[in-house]
C-alpha atoms as an extended CHARMM CRD file, in Angstrom:
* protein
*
       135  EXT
         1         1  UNK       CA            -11.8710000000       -4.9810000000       29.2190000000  PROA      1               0.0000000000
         2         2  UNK       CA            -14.3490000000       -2.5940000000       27.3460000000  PROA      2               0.0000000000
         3         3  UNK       CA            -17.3550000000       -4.0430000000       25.8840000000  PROA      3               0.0000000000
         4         4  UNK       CA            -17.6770000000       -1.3930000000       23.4440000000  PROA      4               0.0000000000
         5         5  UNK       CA            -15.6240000000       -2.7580000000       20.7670000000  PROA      5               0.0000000000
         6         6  UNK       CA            -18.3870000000       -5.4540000000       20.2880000000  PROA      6               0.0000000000
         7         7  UNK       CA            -21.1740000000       -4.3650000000       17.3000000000  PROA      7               0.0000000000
         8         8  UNK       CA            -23.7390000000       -4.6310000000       20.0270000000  PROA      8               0.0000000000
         9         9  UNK       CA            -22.3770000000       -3.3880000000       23.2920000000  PROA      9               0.0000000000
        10        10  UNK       CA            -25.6930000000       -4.6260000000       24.7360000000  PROA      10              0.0000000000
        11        11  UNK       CA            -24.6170000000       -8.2510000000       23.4990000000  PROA      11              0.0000000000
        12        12  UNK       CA            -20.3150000000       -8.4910000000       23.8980000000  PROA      12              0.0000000000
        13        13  UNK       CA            -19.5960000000      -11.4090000000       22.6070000000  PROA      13              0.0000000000
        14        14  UNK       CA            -22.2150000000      -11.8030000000       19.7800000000  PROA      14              0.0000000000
        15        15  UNK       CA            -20.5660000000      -10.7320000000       16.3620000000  PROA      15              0.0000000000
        16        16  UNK       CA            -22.0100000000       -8.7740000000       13.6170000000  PROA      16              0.0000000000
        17        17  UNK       CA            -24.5800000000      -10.8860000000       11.2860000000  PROA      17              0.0000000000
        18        18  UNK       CA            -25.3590000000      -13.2840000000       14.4970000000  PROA      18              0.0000000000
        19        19  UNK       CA            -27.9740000000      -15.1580000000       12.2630000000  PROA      19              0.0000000000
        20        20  UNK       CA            -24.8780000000      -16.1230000000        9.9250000000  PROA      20              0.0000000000
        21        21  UNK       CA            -22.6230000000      -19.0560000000       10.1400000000  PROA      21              0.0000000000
        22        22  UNK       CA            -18.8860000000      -17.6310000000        9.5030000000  PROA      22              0.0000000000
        23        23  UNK       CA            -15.2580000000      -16.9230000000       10.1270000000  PROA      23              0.0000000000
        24        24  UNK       CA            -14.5710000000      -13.3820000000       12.4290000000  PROA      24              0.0000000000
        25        25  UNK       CA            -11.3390000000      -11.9540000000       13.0400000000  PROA      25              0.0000000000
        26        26  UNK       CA            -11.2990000000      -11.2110000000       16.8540000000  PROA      26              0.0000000000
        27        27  UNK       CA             -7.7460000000      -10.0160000000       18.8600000000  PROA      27              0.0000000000
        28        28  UNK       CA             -6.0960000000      -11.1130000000       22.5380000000  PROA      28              0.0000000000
        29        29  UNK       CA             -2.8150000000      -10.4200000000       22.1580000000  PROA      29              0.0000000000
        30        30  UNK       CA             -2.5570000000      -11.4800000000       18.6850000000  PROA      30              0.0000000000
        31        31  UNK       CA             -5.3530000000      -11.5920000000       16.1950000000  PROA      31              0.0000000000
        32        32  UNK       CA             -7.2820000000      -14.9840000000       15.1190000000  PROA      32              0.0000000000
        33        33  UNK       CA            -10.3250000000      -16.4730000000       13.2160000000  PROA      33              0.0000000000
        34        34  UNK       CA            -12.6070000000      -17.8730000000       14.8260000000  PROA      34              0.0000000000
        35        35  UNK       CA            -15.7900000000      -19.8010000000       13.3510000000  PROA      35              0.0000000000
        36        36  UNK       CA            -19.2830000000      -18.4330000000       15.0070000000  PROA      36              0.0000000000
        37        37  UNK       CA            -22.1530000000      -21.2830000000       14.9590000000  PROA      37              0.0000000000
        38        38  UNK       CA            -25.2470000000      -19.3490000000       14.4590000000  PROA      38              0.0000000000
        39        39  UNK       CA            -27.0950000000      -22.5580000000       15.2400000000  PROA      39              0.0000000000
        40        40  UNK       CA            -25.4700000000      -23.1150000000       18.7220000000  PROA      40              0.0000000000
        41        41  UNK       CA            -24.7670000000      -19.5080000000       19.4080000000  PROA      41              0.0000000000
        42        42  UNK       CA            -20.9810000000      -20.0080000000       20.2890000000  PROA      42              0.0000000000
        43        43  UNK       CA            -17.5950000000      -19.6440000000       19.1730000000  PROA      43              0.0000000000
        44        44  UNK       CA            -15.4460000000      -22.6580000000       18.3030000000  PROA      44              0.0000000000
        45        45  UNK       CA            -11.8320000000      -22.7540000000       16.1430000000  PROA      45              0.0000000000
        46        46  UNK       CA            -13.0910000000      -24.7280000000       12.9710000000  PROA      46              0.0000000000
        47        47  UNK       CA            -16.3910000000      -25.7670000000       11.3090000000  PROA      47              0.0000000000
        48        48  UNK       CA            -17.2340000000      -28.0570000000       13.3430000000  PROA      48              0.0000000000
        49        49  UNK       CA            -17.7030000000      -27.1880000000       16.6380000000  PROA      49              0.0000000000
        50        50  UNK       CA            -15.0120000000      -29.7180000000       18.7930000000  PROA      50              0.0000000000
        51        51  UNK       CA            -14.2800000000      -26.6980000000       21.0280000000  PROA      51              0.0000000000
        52        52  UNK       CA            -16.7260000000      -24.1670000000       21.7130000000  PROA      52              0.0000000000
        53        53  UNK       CA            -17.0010000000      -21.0370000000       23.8790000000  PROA      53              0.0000000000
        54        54  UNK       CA            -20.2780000000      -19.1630000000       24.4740000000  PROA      54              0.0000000000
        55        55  UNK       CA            -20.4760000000      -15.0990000000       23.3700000000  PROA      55              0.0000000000
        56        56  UNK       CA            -20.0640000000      -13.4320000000       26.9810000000  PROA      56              0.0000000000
        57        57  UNK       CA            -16.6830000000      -15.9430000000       27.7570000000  PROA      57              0.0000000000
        58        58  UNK       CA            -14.8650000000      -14.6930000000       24.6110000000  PROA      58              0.0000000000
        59        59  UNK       CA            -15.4100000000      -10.9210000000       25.3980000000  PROA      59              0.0000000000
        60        60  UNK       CA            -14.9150000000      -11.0310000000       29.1630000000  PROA      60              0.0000000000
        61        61  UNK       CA            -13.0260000000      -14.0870000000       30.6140000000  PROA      61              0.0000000000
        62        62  UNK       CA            -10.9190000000      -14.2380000000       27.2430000000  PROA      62              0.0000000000
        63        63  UNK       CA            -10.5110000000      -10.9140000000       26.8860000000  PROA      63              0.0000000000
        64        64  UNK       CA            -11.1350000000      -10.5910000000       22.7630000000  PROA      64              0.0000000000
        65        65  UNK       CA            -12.1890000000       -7.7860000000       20.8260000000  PROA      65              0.0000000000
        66        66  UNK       CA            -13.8920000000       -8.0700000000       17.4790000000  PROA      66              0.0000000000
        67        67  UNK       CA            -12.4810000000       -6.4740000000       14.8520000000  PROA      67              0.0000000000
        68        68  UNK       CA            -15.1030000000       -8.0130000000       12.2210000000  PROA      68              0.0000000000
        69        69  UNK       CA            -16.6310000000      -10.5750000000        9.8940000000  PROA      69              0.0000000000
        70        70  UNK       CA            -13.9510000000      -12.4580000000        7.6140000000  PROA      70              0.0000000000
        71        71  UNK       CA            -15.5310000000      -11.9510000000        3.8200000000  PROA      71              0.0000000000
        72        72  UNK       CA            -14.9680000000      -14.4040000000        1.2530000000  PROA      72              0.0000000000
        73        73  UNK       CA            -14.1780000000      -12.9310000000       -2.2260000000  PROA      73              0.0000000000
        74        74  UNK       CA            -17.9950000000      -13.1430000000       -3.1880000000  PROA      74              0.0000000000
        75        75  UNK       CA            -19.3000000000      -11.8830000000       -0.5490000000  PROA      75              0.0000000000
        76        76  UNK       CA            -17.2830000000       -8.6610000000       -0.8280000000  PROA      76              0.0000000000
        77        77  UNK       CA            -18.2040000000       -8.6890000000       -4.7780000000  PROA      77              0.0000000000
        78        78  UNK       CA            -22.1160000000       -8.8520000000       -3.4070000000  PROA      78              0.0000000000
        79        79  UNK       CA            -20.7470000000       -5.7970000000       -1.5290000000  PROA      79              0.0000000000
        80        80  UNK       CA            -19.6050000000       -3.7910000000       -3.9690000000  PROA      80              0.0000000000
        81        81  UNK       CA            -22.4550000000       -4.6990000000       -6.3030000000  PROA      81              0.0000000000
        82        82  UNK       CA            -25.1440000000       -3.3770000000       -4.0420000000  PROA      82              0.0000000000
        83        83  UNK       CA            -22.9350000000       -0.4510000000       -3.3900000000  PROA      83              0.0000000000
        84        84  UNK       CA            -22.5950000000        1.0660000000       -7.0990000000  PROA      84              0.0000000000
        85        85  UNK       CA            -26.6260000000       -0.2610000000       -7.7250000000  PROA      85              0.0000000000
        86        86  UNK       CA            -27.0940000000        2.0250000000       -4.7290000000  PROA      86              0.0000000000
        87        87  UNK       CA            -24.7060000000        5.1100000000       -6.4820000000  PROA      87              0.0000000000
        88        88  UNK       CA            -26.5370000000        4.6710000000      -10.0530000000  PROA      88              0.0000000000
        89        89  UNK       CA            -30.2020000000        4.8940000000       -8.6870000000  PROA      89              0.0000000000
        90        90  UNK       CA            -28.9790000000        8.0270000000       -7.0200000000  PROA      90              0.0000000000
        91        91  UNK       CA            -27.9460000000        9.3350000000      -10.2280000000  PROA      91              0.0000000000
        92        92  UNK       CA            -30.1900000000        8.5140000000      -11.9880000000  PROA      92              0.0000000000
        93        93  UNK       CA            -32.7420000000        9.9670000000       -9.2110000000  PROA      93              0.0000000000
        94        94  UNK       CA            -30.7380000000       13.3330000000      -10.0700000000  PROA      94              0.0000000000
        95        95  UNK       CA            -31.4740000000       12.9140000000      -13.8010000000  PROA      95              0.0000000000
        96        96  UNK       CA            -34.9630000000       12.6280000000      -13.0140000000  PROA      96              0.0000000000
        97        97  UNK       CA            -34.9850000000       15.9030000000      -11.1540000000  PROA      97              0.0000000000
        98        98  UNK       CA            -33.5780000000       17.8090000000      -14.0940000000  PROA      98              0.0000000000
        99        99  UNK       CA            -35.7580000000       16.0510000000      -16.4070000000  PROA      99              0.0000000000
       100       100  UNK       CA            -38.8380000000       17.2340000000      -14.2760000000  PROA      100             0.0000000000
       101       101  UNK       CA            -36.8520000000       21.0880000000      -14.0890000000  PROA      101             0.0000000000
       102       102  UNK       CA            -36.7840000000       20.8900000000      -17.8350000000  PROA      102             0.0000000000
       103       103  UNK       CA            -40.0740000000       19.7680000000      -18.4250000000  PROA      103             0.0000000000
       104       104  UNK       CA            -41.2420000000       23.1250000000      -16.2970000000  PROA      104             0.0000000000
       105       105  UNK       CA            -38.7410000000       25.2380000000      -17.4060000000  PROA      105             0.0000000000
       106       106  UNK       CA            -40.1020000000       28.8010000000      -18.7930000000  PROA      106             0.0000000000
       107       107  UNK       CA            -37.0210000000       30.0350000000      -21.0140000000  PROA      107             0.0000000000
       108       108  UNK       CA            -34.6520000000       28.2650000000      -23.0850000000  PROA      108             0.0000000000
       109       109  UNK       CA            -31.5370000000       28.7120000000      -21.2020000000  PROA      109             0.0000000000
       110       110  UNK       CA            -32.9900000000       27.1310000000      -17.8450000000  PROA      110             0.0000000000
       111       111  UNK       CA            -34.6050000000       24.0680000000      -20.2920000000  PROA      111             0.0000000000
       112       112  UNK       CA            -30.6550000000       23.2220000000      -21.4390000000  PROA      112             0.0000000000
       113       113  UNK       CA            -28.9950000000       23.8220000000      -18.4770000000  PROA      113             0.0000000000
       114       114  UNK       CA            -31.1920000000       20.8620000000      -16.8490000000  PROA      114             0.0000000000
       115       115  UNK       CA            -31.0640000000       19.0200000000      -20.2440000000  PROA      115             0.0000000000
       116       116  UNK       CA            -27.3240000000       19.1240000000      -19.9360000000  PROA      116             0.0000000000
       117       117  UNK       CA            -27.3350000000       18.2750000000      -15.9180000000  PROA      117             0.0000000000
       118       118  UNK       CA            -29.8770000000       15.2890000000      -16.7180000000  PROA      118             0.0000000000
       119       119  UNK       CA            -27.8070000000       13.4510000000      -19.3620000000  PROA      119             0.0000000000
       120       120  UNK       CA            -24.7490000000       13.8640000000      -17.3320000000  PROA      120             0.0000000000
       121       121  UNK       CA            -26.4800000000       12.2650000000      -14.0800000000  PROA      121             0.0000000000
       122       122  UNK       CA            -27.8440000000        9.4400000000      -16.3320000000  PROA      122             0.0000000000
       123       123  UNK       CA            -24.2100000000        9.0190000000      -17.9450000000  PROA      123             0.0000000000
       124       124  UNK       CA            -22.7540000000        8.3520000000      -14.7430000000  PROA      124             0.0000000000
       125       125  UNK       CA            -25.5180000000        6.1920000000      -13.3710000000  PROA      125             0.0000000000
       126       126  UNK       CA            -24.7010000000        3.9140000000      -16.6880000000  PROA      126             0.0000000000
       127       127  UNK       CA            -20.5520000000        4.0470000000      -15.9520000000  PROA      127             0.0000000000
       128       128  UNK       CA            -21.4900000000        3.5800000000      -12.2590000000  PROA      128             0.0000000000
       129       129  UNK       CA            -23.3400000000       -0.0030000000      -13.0210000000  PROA      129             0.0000000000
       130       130  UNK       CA            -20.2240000000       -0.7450000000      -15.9930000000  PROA      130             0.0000000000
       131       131  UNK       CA            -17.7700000000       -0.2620000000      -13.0190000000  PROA      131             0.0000000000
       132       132  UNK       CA            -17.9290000000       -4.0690000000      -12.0050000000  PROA      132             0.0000000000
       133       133  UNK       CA            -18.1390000000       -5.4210000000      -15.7930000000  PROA      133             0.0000000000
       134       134  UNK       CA            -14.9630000000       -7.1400000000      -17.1040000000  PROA      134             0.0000000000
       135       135  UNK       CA            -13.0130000000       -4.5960000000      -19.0490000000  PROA      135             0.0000000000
């Protein structure tokens, strides 16, 4: 058994977001859930703790891998939330370039070239943030 499929090979046994109460998906021979107790630091089959195991028995006496965090519908929404605010700021960082080219642009051509370039960026930084609105 490989500790490497662990997040933190230096810590098998110890899922990702260790600070976090939650269901992870982790595989013997078939694959289960298994609740992790942030508070206790162990691994037990439901909420509340009536059989526990502690990080290092699950990866190397059990013999489970992880194969990651079990995300509840909002979570993954949260997700995908930060993910497009992440996209449109990088857009609109883009638009602020060409803004700044056309501000110190010399000859007409090179002022709406940028001017073209910046509204784009800033378009898509707007449908980027509309992406998760209800249609």
């Amino acid at each position: 058994m490989t500790t490497q499929n662990w997040p933190d090979p230096k810590r098998p046994g110890v899922p990702m977001l260790p600070e976090r109460d939650g269901w992870h998906a982790l595989e013997n021979n078939e694959r289960k859930e298994y609740w992790w107790d942030a508070h206790c630091s162990c691994w037990t089959t439901s909420e509340d703790g009536e059989f526990s195991w502690i990080p290092d028995d699950m990866s190397s006496v059990l013999g489970f891998s992880y194969i990651g965090p079990v995300l509840t519908p909002t979570q993954i929404n949260e997700m995908l939330a930060a993910e497009r605010e992440r996209a449109a700021r990088t857009a609109q960082e883009i638009s602020d370039k060409y803004y700044n080219e056309r501000e110190k642009a010399y000859h007409q051509d090179a002022r709406e070239y940028a001017d073209e370039r910046m509204c784009a960026a800033s378009e898509c930084a707007k449908a980027i943030r509309n992406l998760g609105a209800a249609p």
